Short mmCIF file of C-alpha atoms in Angstrom, two decimals:
data_model
loop_
_atom_site.label_atom_id
_atom_site.label_comp_id
_atom_site.label_asym_id
_atom_site.label_seq_id
_atom_site.Cartn_x
_atom_site.Cartn_y
_atom_site.Cartn_z
CA MET A 19 1.12 25.60 -14.61
CA LEU A 20 -0.65 22.42 -15.73
CA SER A 21 1.54 22.12 -18.80
CA SER A 22 0.92 19.18 -21.10
CA LYS A 23 4.43 19.47 -22.53
CA ARG A 24 6.72 19.17 -19.52
CA ALA A 25 6.88 17.37 -16.20
CA ASN A 26 5.83 19.14 -13.01
CA PRO A 27 7.94 17.68 -10.16
CA ALA A 28 7.19 20.54 -7.75
CA LEU A 29 3.44 20.37 -8.32
CA TRP A 30 3.49 16.57 -8.11
CA GLY A 31 5.29 16.77 -4.77
CA LEU A 32 2.96 19.45 -3.43
CA SER A 33 -0.11 17.48 -4.48
CA LEU A 34 1.12 14.33 -2.75
CA ALA A 35 1.94 16.38 0.36
CA VAL A 36 -1.68 17.56 0.49
CA VAL A 37 -2.95 13.97 0.25
CA LEU A 38 -0.48 12.90 2.94
CA LEU A 39 -1.74 15.62 5.29
CA ALA A 40 -5.32 14.57 4.59
CA SER A 41 -4.38 11.01 5.49
CA LEU A 42 -2.56 12.02 8.69
CA PHE A 43 -5.50 14.12 9.88
CA GLY A 44 -8.19 11.91 8.37
CA ARG A 45 -7.47 8.48 9.78
CA PRO A 46 -5.38 6.58 12.31
CA ASP A 47 -3.14 3.72 11.26
CA ILE A 48 -5.38 0.86 10.20
CA PRO A 49 -5.26 -2.52 11.97
CA ILE A 50 -4.02 -5.06 11.49
CA ASP A 51 -1.37 -4.41 8.85
CA GLU A 52 -0.20 -0.85 9.50
CA THR A 53 -0.38 -1.22 13.27
CA ARG A 54 1.61 -4.46 13.10
CA TYR A 55 4.38 -3.02 10.92
CA LEU A 56 4.77 -0.01 13.19
CA SER A 57 5.04 -2.27 16.22
CA VAL A 58 7.68 -4.40 14.46
CA ALA A 59 9.69 -1.24 13.79
CA TRP A 60 9.20 -0.12 17.40
CA GLU A 61 10.49 -3.43 18.75
CA ALA A 62 13.60 -3.08 16.59
CA TRP A 63 14.03 0.51 17.79
CA GLN A 64 13.49 -0.46 21.39
CA GLY A 65 15.68 -3.56 21.37
CA GLY A 66 18.33 -2.37 18.92
CA ASP A 67 18.15 -5.54 16.81
CA TRP A 68 17.83 -4.41 13.18
CA LEU A 69 18.97 -7.73 11.72
CA ILE A 70 16.16 -9.97 12.97
CA MET A 71 12.83 -8.18 13.20
CA HIS A 72 10.47 -9.18 16.02
CA MET A 73 6.72 -9.08 16.56
CA ASN A 74 5.51 -9.39 20.14
CA GLY A 75 8.91 -10.74 21.12
CA GLN A 76 9.05 -13.44 18.44
CA PRO A 77 11.20 -13.38 15.26
CA TYR A 78 9.22 -11.82 12.42
CA HIS A 79 10.01 -13.41 9.08
CA HIS A 80 6.96 -12.40 7.04
CA LYS A 81 8.58 -9.35 5.43
CA PRO A 82 12.16 -8.27 4.64
CA PRO A 83 13.58 -5.42 6.70
CA LEU A 84 14.01 -2.41 4.38
CA LEU A 85 10.78 -0.61 5.29
CA PHE A 86 11.53 -1.10 8.98
CA TRP A 87 15.06 0.21 8.46
CA LEU A 88 13.68 3.32 6.76
CA ILE A 89 11.25 3.88 9.62
CA GLY A 90 14.10 3.61 12.11
CA LEU A 91 16.26 5.95 10.02
CA GLY A 92 13.54 8.60 10.08
CA TRP A 93 12.97 8.17 13.79
CA SER A 94 16.68 8.67 14.42
CA VAL A 95 16.41 12.05 12.64
CA PHE A 96 12.94 13.28 13.66
CA GLY A 97 12.35 11.31 16.84
CA VAL A 98 9.77 8.55 17.26
CA ASN A 99 6.53 9.79 15.69
CA ASP A 100 3.43 8.67 13.80
CA TRP A 101 3.85 10.74 10.63
CA TRP A 102 7.23 9.63 9.31
CA PRO A 103 6.27 5.98 8.56
CA ARG A 104 3.45 7.15 6.27
CA SER A 105 5.70 9.74 4.69
CA ILE A 106 7.94 6.94 3.38
CA SER A 107 5.23 5.76 1.00
CA ALA A 108 4.45 9.35 -0.02
CA LEU A 109 8.12 9.95 -0.90
CA ALA A 110 8.24 6.60 -2.72
CA SER A 111 5.12 7.61 -4.65
CA LEU A 112 6.77 10.85 -5.75
CA ALA A 113 9.80 8.83 -6.84
CA CYS A 114 7.45 6.58 -8.84
CA VAL A 115 5.93 9.58 -10.61
CA LEU A 116 9.36 10.93 -11.54
CA LEU A 117 10.62 7.52 -12.66
CA THR A 118 7.46 6.88 -14.69
CA ALA A 119 8.02 10.17 -16.53
CA GLN A 120 11.66 9.24 -17.14
CA ILE A 121 10.65 5.82 -18.49
CA ALA A 122 8.16 7.52 -20.82
CA ALA A 123 10.92 9.81 -22.11
CA ARG A 124 13.11 6.79 -22.88
CA LEU A 125 10.35 4.76 -24.53
CA TRP A 126 9.10 7.61 -26.74
CA PRO A 127 11.90 10.23 -26.91
CA ASP A 128 10.27 12.14 -29.79
CA ARG A 129 6.86 12.43 -28.11
CA HIS A 130 7.45 15.23 -25.66
CA LYS A 131 4.00 15.35 -24.07
CA VAL A 132 3.99 11.72 -22.90
CA PRO A 133 6.22 12.07 -19.77
CA ALA A 134 4.08 14.79 -18.19
CA ALA A 135 0.87 12.94 -19.04
CA ALA A 136 2.26 9.70 -17.59
CA GLY A 137 3.19 11.40 -14.33
CA TRP A 138 -0.24 12.94 -13.94
CA LEU A 139 -2.10 9.78 -14.92
CA LEU A 140 -0.22 7.80 -12.29
CA LEU A 141 -1.72 10.16 -9.71
CA THR A 142 -5.28 9.63 -10.94
CA GLY A 143 -5.59 6.24 -9.23
CA ILE A 144 -7.43 6.69 -5.92
CA TYR A 145 -6.28 3.23 -4.81
CA TRP A 146 -2.70 4.27 -5.59
CA LEU A 147 -3.14 7.50 -3.64
CA LEU A 148 -4.44 5.66 -0.58
CA PHE A 149 -1.42 3.35 -0.57
CA SER A 150 0.82 6.37 -1.13
CA THR A 151 -0.03 7.42 2.43
CA SER A 152 0.03 4.00 4.10
CA VAL A 153 2.57 2.08 6.15
CA MET A 154 2.83 -0.66 3.53
CA PHE A 155 5.45 -2.13 1.21
CA ASP A 156 3.91 -1.95 -2.25
CA VAL A 157 4.55 1.65 -3.34
CA LEU A 158 8.16 1.34 -2.15
CA LEU A 159 8.46 -1.93 -4.10
CA THR A 160 7.07 -0.15 -7.16
CA ALA A 161 9.71 2.57 -6.86
CA PHE A 162 12.53 0.01 -6.97
CA THR A 163 10.79 -1.85 -9.80
CA LEU A 164 10.74 1.37 -11.82
CA LEU A 165 14.37 2.08 -10.97
CA ALA A 166 15.38 -1.33 -12.32
CA LEU A 167 13.26 -0.90 -15.47
CA ARG A 168 14.67 2.56 -16.11
CA GLY A 169 18.14 1.02 -15.87
CA VAL A 170 17.20 -1.53 -18.55
CA LEU A 171 15.99 1.29 -20.81
CA ASP A 172 19.15 3.31 -20.19
CA VAL A 173 21.22 0.41 -21.51
CA TRP A 174 18.92 0.09 -24.52
CA ARG A 175 19.12 3.79 -25.38
CA ARG A 176 22.67 4.67 -24.36
CA GLY A 177 24.58 1.46 -23.88
CA GLY A 178 27.28 1.09 -21.24
CA TRP A 179 27.14 -0.38 -17.74
CA ARG A 180 25.53 2.43 -15.76
CA GLY A 181 22.01 1.25 -16.60
CA TRP A 182 22.78 -2.29 -15.44
CA LEU A 183 24.14 -0.83 -12.21
CA TRP A 184 20.82 0.92 -11.52
CA CYS A 185 18.95 -2.22 -12.53
CA GLY A 186 20.94 -4.28 -10.03
CA VAL A 187 20.40 -1.73 -7.26
CA GLY A 188 16.66 -1.70 -7.98
CA LEU A 189 16.50 -5.50 -7.90
CA GLY A 190 18.45 -5.77 -4.66
CA LEU A 191 16.48 -3.10 -2.81
CA GLY A 192 13.25 -4.52 -4.20
CA VAL A 193 14.09 -7.93 -2.72
CA LEU A 194 14.85 -6.25 0.63
CA THR A 195 11.46 -4.55 0.42
CA LYS A 196 9.16 -7.47 -0.40
CA GLY A 197 11.20 -10.48 -1.38
CA PRO A 198 11.49 -11.78 -4.95
CA PHE A 199 8.24 -10.11 -6.09
CA VAL A 200 10.33 -7.52 -7.92
CA LEU A 201 11.58 -10.21 -10.31
CA LEU A 202 8.04 -10.76 -11.62
CA PHE A 203 7.97 -7.25 -13.04
CA VAL A 204 11.57 -6.81 -14.20
CA LEU A 205 12.94 -10.16 -15.35
CA PRO A 206 10.44 -10.77 -18.21
CA VAL A 207 11.20 -7.31 -19.63
CA ALA A 208 14.96 -7.85 -19.58
CA VAL A 209 14.79 -11.39 -20.99
CA ALA A 210 12.42 -10.31 -23.78
CA GLY A 211 14.71 -7.44 -24.76
CA PRO A 212 15.32 -8.72 -28.30
CA TRP A 213 11.55 -8.73 -28.96
CA TRP A 214 10.76 -5.19 -27.84
CA GLY A 215 14.19 -3.57 -28.23
CA GLY A 216 15.62 -5.14 -31.37
CA GLU A 217 19.37 -5.44 -31.91
CA ARG A 218 20.26 -2.96 -29.18
CA ALA A 219 18.65 -5.26 -26.60
CA SER A 220 20.32 -8.48 -27.67
CA GLY A 221 23.74 -9.96 -28.11
CA LYS A 222 26.40 -11.08 -25.66
CA ALA A 223 26.83 -7.64 -24.09
CA TRP A 224 23.13 -7.50 -23.20
CA TRP A 225 23.12 -10.92 -21.54
CA ARG A 226 26.38 -10.26 -19.69
CA GLY A 227 24.95 -7.02 -18.38
CA LEU A 228 21.75 -8.72 -17.29
CA LEU A 229 23.70 -11.40 -15.43
CA ALA A 230 25.83 -8.72 -13.78
CA ALA A 231 22.71 -6.80 -12.71
CA GLY A 232 21.22 -9.99 -11.29
CA ALA A 233 24.44 -10.75 -9.44
CA LEU A 234 24.53 -7.23 -7.98
CA GLY A 235 20.89 -7.48 -6.89
CA ALA A 236 21.55 -10.85 -5.28
CA ALA A 237 24.63 -9.50 -3.51
CA ILE A 238 22.67 -6.58 -2.05
CA ALA A 239 19.93 -8.90 -0.80
CA LEU A 240 22.40 -11.44 0.57
CA LEU A 241 24.06 -8.78 2.71
CA TRP A 242 20.99 -9.19 4.93
CA VAL A 243 19.82 -12.71 4.07
CA ILE A 244 23.05 -14.52 5.01
CA PRO A 245 23.57 -13.04 8.50
CA ALA A 246 19.82 -13.18 9.19
CA ALA A 247 19.76 -16.86 8.23
CA ILE A 248 22.76 -17.55 10.46
CA PHE A 249 21.57 -15.71 13.55
CA GLY A 250 17.79 -16.10 13.16
CA GLY A 251 17.60 -19.81 13.89
CA GLU A 252 16.30 -22.73 11.84
CA GLU A 253 12.64 -21.69 11.67
CA PHE A 254 13.52 -18.14 10.66
CA ARG A 255 16.07 -19.38 8.12
CA ASN A 256 13.60 -21.79 6.50
CA ALA A 257 10.94 -19.09 6.33
CA ILE A 258 13.03 -16.39 4.64
CA LEU A 259 14.78 -18.76 2.26
CA TRP A 260 11.74 -20.72 1.12
CA GLY A 261 8.69 -20.86 3.35
CA GLN A 262 7.36 -17.34 2.76
CA VAL A 263 7.60 -17.53 -1.02
CA ALA A 264 6.18 -21.04 -1.25
CA GLY A 265 3.37 -20.23 1.17
CA ARG A 266 2.25 -17.13 -0.71
CA VAL A 267 2.44 -18.83 -4.10
CA SER A 268 0.36 -21.76 -2.88
CA GLY A 269 -1.96 -19.61 -0.77
CA GLU A 270 -1.29 -21.73 2.30
CA LEU A 271 -0.25 -18.73 4.40
CA ALA A 272 -3.24 -16.48 3.75
CA HIS A 273 -5.32 -14.55 1.22
CA ARG A 274 -6.26 -17.50 -0.99
CA GLN A 275 -8.45 -16.21 -3.82
CA PRO A 276 -9.83 -17.54 -7.16
CA ILE A 277 -7.88 -17.18 -10.39
CA TRP A 278 -10.13 -14.35 -11.67
CA PHE A 279 -9.49 -12.20 -8.57
CA TYR A 280 -7.12 -9.75 -10.26
CA PHE A 281 -9.58 -8.95 -13.02
CA ALA A 282 -11.74 -7.37 -10.32
CA ALA A 283 -8.63 -5.84 -8.77
CA GLY A 284 -7.87 -4.20 -12.10
CA LEU A 285 -11.12 -2.24 -11.94
CA VAL A 286 -10.20 -1.02 -8.46
CA LEU A 287 -6.66 -0.16 -9.55
CA VAL A 288 -7.80 1.90 -12.54
CA PHE A 289 -10.63 3.77 -10.77
CA PRO A 290 -11.68 6.48 -11.62
CA LEU A 291 -10.16 6.22 -15.13
CA VAL A 292 -12.23 3.09 -15.73
CA LEU A 293 -15.22 5.46 -15.98
CA SER A 294 -13.55 7.65 -18.64
CA ARG A 295 -14.17 6.87 -22.31
CA GLN A 296 -11.10 8.98 -23.10
CA ALA A 297 -8.98 6.57 -21.08
CA TRP A 298 -10.46 3.57 -22.87
CA ARG A 299 -9.80 5.19 -26.23
CA ALA A 300 -6.23 5.95 -25.24
CA ALA A 301 -5.57 2.39 -24.02
CA ILE A 302 -7.11 0.76 -27.09
CA GLY A 303 -5.43 3.18 -29.48
CA GLN A 304 -1.95 2.62 -28.06
CA GLY A 305 -2.56 -1.10 -27.59
CA ARG A 306 -3.08 -1.44 -31.32
CA GLN A 307 0.46 -0.16 -31.93
CA ARG A 308 1.81 -3.70 -31.69
CA ALA A 309 5.04 -2.95 -33.50
CA ASP A 310 5.84 -0.03 -31.18
CA SER A 311 8.78 -0.75 -28.86
CA GLY A 312 7.07 1.04 -25.97
CA THR A 313 3.87 -0.99 -26.29
CA ARG A 314 5.86 -4.22 -26.41
CA PHE A 315 7.92 -3.13 -23.39
CA LEU A 316 4.72 -2.51 -21.39
CA ALA A 317 3.31 -5.86 -22.47
CA CYS A 318 6.42 -7.69 -21.22
CA TRP A 319 6.16 -5.77 -17.95
CA SER A 320 2.47 -6.39 -17.27
CA VAL A 321 1.20 -9.55 -18.98
CA PRO A 322 3.61 -12.18 -17.54
CA ALA A 323 3.36 -10.63 -14.05
CA PHE A 324 -0.44 -10.52 -14.20
CA ILE A 325 -0.61 -14.17 -15.26
CA ALA A 326 1.87 -15.29 -12.58
CA LEU A 327 0.04 -13.37 -9.84
CA SER A 328 -3.30 -14.78 -11.00
CA LEU A 329 -1.97 -18.36 -10.88
CA ALA A 330 -0.55 -17.89 -7.39
CA GLY A 331 -2.81 -18.97 -4.54
CA GLY A 332 -2.26 -15.97 -2.25
CA LYS A 333 -3.75 -12.79 -3.65
CA GLN A 334 -4.35 -9.24 -2.42
CA PHE A 335 -5.50 -6.19 -4.41
CA HIS A 336 -2.34 -4.28 -3.58
CA TYR A 337 -0.04 -6.99 -5.00
CA VAL A 338 -0.72 -5.59 -8.50
CA LEU A 339 0.21 -1.99 -7.64
CA PRO A 340 3.58 -2.28 -9.48
CA LEU A 341 1.54 -2.71 -12.68
CA TRP A 342 -0.21 0.64 -12.30
CA PRO A 343 2.69 2.68 -13.80
CA ALA A 344 2.55 0.42 -16.87
CA VAL A 345 -1.14 1.28 -17.27
CA ALA A 346 -0.39 4.99 -16.80
CA LEU A 347 2.31 4.84 -19.49
CA LEU A 348 0.02 3.06 -21.96
CA LEU A 349 -2.71 5.64 -21.38
CA ALA A 350 -0.28 8.55 -21.64
CA ALA A 351 1.05 7.34 -24.99
CA GLY A 352 -2.47 6.92 -26.35
CA TRP A 353 -3.52 10.28 -24.96
CA GLU A 354 -0.65 12.08 -26.67
CA GLN A 355 -1.65 10.62 -30.03
CA GLY A 356 -5.05 12.27 -29.75
CA ALA A 357 -7.10 9.12 -29.15
CA ALA A 358 -8.60 10.58 -25.97
CA ARG A 359 -9.13 14.21 -26.85
CA ARG A 360 -12.66 14.10 -28.22
CA GLY A 361 -15.52 15.13 -25.95
CA GLY A 362 -15.71 15.84 -22.24
CA LEU A 363 -16.31 13.62 -19.25
CA TRP A 364 -19.83 12.70 -18.17
CA LEU A 365 -19.95 9.21 -16.60
CA LEU A 366 -17.27 9.90 -13.99
CA PRO A 367 -18.84 13.18 -12.79
CA VAL A 368 -22.24 11.47 -12.62
CA VAL A 369 -20.89 8.60 -10.50
CA VAL A 370 -19.02 10.92 -8.12
CA ALA A 371 -22.04 13.21 -7.85
CA GLY A 372 -24.16 10.14 -7.10
CA LEU A 373 -21.79 9.19 -4.29
CA GLY A 374 -22.05 12.74 -3.00
CA GLY A 375 -25.84 12.51 -3.08
CA ALA A 376 -25.74 9.23 -1.16
CA LEU A 377 -23.63 10.88 1.54
CA LEU A 378 -26.03 13.80 1.72
CA ALA A 379 -28.93 11.40 2.16
CA PHE A 380 -27.17 9.03 4.60
CA PRO A 381 -29.89 9.34 7.32
CA LEU A 382 -32.30 7.61 4.91
CA TRP A 383 -30.22 4.47 4.40
CA ALA A 384 -27.43 4.19 7.00
CA GLY A 385 -29.54 3.59 10.08
CA LYS A 386 -29.46 -0.23 10.01
CA HIS A 387 -25.73 -0.55 9.47
CA TRP A 388 -23.00 -0.67 12.10
CA PHE A 389 -21.30 2.44 10.75
CA ALA A 390 -24.41 4.59 11.27
CA ALA A 391 -23.11 5.58 14.71
CA TYR A 392 -20.11 7.26 13.06
CA ALA A 393 -21.95 9.05 10.27
CA GLY A 394 -22.75 12.70 10.96
CA PRO A 395 -22.74 16.25 9.59
CA SER A 396 -19.30 15.80 8.05
CA TRP A 397 -20.76 13.19 5.69
CA SER A 398 -23.25 15.76 4.43
CA ILE A 399 -20.48 18.33 3.96
CA GLY A 400 -18.34 15.75 2.17
CA GLY A 401 -21.26 14.79 -0.07
CA GLY A 402 -21.83 18.40 -1.03
CA LEU A 403 -18.14 18.88 -1.85
CA LEU A 404 -18.11 15.76 -4.04
CA ILE A 405 -21.04 17.13 -6.03
CA VAL A 406 -19.21 20.44 -6.49
CA LEU A 407 -16.03 18.63 -7.59
CA ALA A 408 -18.04 16.55 -10.06
CA LEU A 409 -19.57 19.68 -11.61
CA VAL A 410 -16.16 21.37 -11.85
CA LEU A 411 -14.70 18.29 -13.56
CA ALA A 412 -17.55 18.13 -16.07
CA VAL A 413 -17.00 21.78 -17.05
CA VAL A 414 -13.19 21.79 -17.09
CA SER A 415 -13.01 18.53 -19.07
CA ARG A 416 -14.81 20.31 -21.93
CA LEU A 417 -13.02 23.65 -21.73
CA ARG A 418 -9.43 22.42 -21.19
CA ARG A 419 -9.08 19.08 -22.93
CA ASP A 420 -5.37 19.74 -23.48
CA VAL A 421 -4.66 19.32 -19.74
CA LEU A 422 -7.18 16.57 -19.01
CA PRO A 423 -4.62 14.15 -17.42
CA ALA A 424 -3.57 16.82 -14.91
CA THR A 425 -7.22 17.75 -14.31
CA LEU A 426 -8.12 14.13 -13.61
CA ALA A 427 -5.18 13.74 -11.23
CA LEU A 428 -6.07 16.85 -9.25
CA PHE A 429 -9.69 15.73 -9.19
CA ALA A 430 -8.71 12.28 -7.86
CA MET A 431 -6.51 13.83 -5.17
CA ALA A 432 -9.28 16.25 -4.17
CA VAL A 433 -11.83 13.41 -3.94
CA THR A 434 -9.38 11.31 -1.92
CA SER A 435 -8.76 14.18 0.51
CA VAL A 436 -12.48 14.88 0.94
CA LEU A 437 -13.19 11.21 1.65
CA LEU A 438 -10.34 10.96 4.17
CA LEU A 439 -11.12 14.16 6.06
CA LEU A 440 -14.93 14.13 6.04
CA VAL A 441 -16.06 10.54 5.49
CA VAL A 442 -13.32 8.32 6.93
CA ARG A 443 -12.28 10.53 9.86
CA PRO A 444 -15.53 9.98 11.84
CA PHE A 445 -14.63 6.27 11.91
CA SER A 446 -11.39 6.98 13.77
CA PRO A 447 -12.67 5.77 17.18
CA ALA A 448 -13.25 2.33 15.67
CA PHE A 449 -9.67 2.02 14.42
CA ASP A 450 -7.55 4.07 16.81
CA MET A 451 -5.32 1.88 18.95
CA THR A 452 -3.95 4.77 21.02
CA PRO A 453 -6.50 5.03 23.90
CA LEU A 454 -6.36 1.35 24.86
CA ALA A 455 -2.61 1.24 24.23
CA ALA A 456 -2.15 4.15 26.67
CA LYS A 457 -4.12 2.23 29.30
CA LEU A 458 -1.99 -0.86 28.72
CA SER A 459 1.15 1.25 29.10
CA GLN A 460 -0.11 2.57 32.44
CA LEU A 461 -0.82 -0.95 33.70
CA GLU A 462 2.53 -2.24 32.44
CA LYS A 463 4.33 0.44 34.44
CA GLN A 464 2.33 -0.62 37.51
CA GLY A 465 3.51 -4.20 37.06
CA VAL A 466 0.10 -5.61 36.11
CA GLU A 467 0.33 -8.72 33.94
CA LEU A 468 -1.52 -8.43 30.63
CA VAL A 469 -2.93 -11.10 28.34
CA HIS A 470 -4.50 -10.88 24.88
CA VAL A 471 -7.43 -13.22 24.22
CA SER A 472 -7.45 -14.54 20.62
CA ALA A 473 -4.87 -13.99 17.86
CA TYR A 474 -2.66 -10.99 18.54
CA ASN A 475 -1.02 -8.96 15.79
CA ASP A 476 0.99 -6.62 18.01
CA GLN A 477 -1.42 -3.77 17.35
CA TYR A 478 -0.84 -2.05 20.70
CA ARG A 479 2.94 -2.26 21.13
CA PHE A 480 3.91 0.90 19.25
CA TYR A 481 1.03 3.12 20.34
CA GLY A 482 1.54 2.38 24.02
CA ARG A 483 5.33 2.27 23.63
CA LEU A 484 5.08 -1.02 25.50
CA GLU A 485 8.32 -2.57 26.65
CA ARG A 486 7.25 -6.19 27.07
CA PRO A 487 5.38 -8.68 24.86
CA LEU A 488 1.78 -9.52 25.68
CA SER A 489 0.87 -13.07 26.63
CA GLN A 490 -1.63 -14.65 24.26
CA ILE A 491 -4.33 -17.26 25.00
CA SER A 492 -7.38 -18.68 23.25
CA ARG A 493 -10.93 -17.70 24.20
CA ASP A 494 -11.54 -20.96 26.01
CA GLU A 495 -8.47 -20.54 28.22
CA LEU A 496 -9.54 -17.32 29.92
CA ALA A 497 -11.03 -18.89 33.08
CA VAL A 498 -7.94 -21.04 33.59
CA TRP A 499 -5.71 -18.01 33.03
CA PHE A 500 -7.46 -15.90 35.66
CA ALA A 501 -7.34 -18.81 38.11
CA GLY A 502 -3.56 -18.70 37.91
CA HIS A 503 -3.24 -14.90 37.45
CA PRO A 504 -6.06 -13.31 39.47
CA GLU A 505 -4.59 -9.78 39.42
CA SER A 506 -3.96 -9.67 35.68
CA ARG A 507 -6.01 -7.93 33.00
CA ALA A 508 -7.24 -9.42 29.72
CA ILE A 509 -7.94 -7.75 26.37
CA VAL A 510 -11.15 -9.20 24.95
CA TYR A 511 -13.37 -8.48 21.95
CA LEU A 512 -17.12 -8.36 21.37
CA LYS A 513 -19.04 -8.57 18.12
CA ASP A 514 -21.74 -6.09 19.16
CA PRO A 515 -20.58 -2.70 20.50
CA ALA A 516 -23.83 -2.45 22.47
CA ASP A 517 -22.60 -5.32 24.66
CA LEU A 518 -19.80 -3.12 26.02
CA ALA A 519 -22.31 -1.50 28.39
CA LYS A 520 -23.16 -4.93 29.83
CA LEU A 521 -19.57 -5.66 30.76
CA ASP A 522 -17.92 -4.57 34.01
CA ALA A 523 -14.70 -3.49 32.27
CA ASP A 524 -11.73 -1.41 33.39
CA PHE A 525 -11.68 0.11 29.91
CA SER A 526 -13.78 -0.32 26.77
CA ARG A 527 -14.33 1.32 23.40
CA PRO A 528 -15.61 0.54 19.89
CA TYR A 529 -13.36 -1.55 17.67
CA LEU A 530 -14.15 -2.04 13.98
CA SER A 531 -17.79 -3.22 13.85
CA GLY A 532 -17.69 -4.48 17.45
CA GLY A 533 -15.87 -3.53 20.62
CA VAL A 534 -12.75 -4.15 22.70
CA ALA A 535 -12.50 -4.20 26.50
CA LEU A 536 -9.95 -4.61 29.25
CA ILE A 537 -11.35 -6.86 31.97
CA GLY A 538 -10.30 -8.45 35.24
CA ALA A 539 -11.13 -11.82 36.75
CA ARG A 540 -14.48 -10.59 38.06
CA SER A 541 -15.72 -9.94 34.51
CA ALA A 542 -14.56 -13.15 32.81
CA GLY A 543 -17.93 -14.84 33.26
CA GLN A 544 -19.80 -11.84 31.88
CA TRP A 545 -17.67 -11.79 28.77
CA SER A 546 -18.00 -15.53 28.24
CA ALA A 547 -21.79 -15.21 28.40
CA LEU A 548 -21.88 -12.28 25.96
CA ARG A 549 -19.76 -13.95 23.31
CA LYS A 550 -22.02 -17.02 23.08
#
């Protein structure tokens, strides 16, 4: 079943389905990103405006609309629910696995074990698996990046225009997913075709095809951009045409990080393979094949994008997710050549077993931390299971070295599921927006005016199915607000969850490392005193 010679689409899909179920049962949607994107989709669903997205009643220009469209499409089929939005990333992840295997088959057509290994190695990344079950844009962007790159390879191998058609579709849908980010990963590969592809990737036909693919991608994106720019107003138009890109490149919008940030991100992206000497051998062995077209193709895909992302001011770990398939392909090619077949695994099982031991012994070290209140018996069970998984990996890695990529992938998915269901799930009360959102919905139906104190990211709109935006004020404006709106209720936050008991609140609960409460005018003074 775990064949090293052929792809396993059914098993890949089943494995991702298991991780998706673990995510759905193991955690709520995480604020502020996932909760915000769901609320943006809900506002479009509620208001019927799928051209200009809105957040808390205001035009939302931070992301293009494709993910929101896909959420709405699923809701129109299955009804409004919590599981479909996360399923989009899971389906995109499966598409990425299949496309990665197809790219491997085109790069190394005579090396029949590489596609299956590449597919499995893509699923070894725990960071990748977590984003494969999230309401985020990056795995979907990666799928369209891979579609465009596969189109480039189709032209190189087979000629004709069909490959450029798929390249253009991938570029256009990638722009509609996360703006021009897709160009960072595709354009250098296509432009450097003569270097990695030789005569078949050069000449007038190649450049005409590339221009045609770019024109098709631009046309697909402009089908939304032009009407959105016309009807969205000047601020919205400036943001989608220039402001968002310039702000993220400069870091003025958010997430400004030092230039070395993505070197640390690389370790996160490649975990747990970073702890495998077999993986290092495979990467180094294939990396030395400098004349190999596949190695050069991967270099054009990853190196320029990594440099550009590092030079940009705004940085997030998940921005480099579209580079993970390139890493998986490099490792798969090196693995197939035998560079990684010697010896079993020892460091990775030791580290995972150590994590399991720490979970077993959590009463000895967790007591002084804010998350101690959420730790419990499930942590001990999860720790024991991690130790068992580590022992199984150590044994299997020595007995079945021929299927080590598949073994590592199944191990990573098992570890991810254990962490979600037994370690992360107890934290759910600190992240779940539903209880407070239900209270807000009840008050909204009663006609009570609601206000959010401090920056609001629309984290309650979807979960309470709220119909109206929330007013928003600063912390210092609360007394003035209640003077003019004495019957209203305010959503406030506290840094210490223990302070919730000192507040005469209509509703309160833990929130992240602190707490959130719904208060009336009588409690405004109490809250002001507690936050000092």
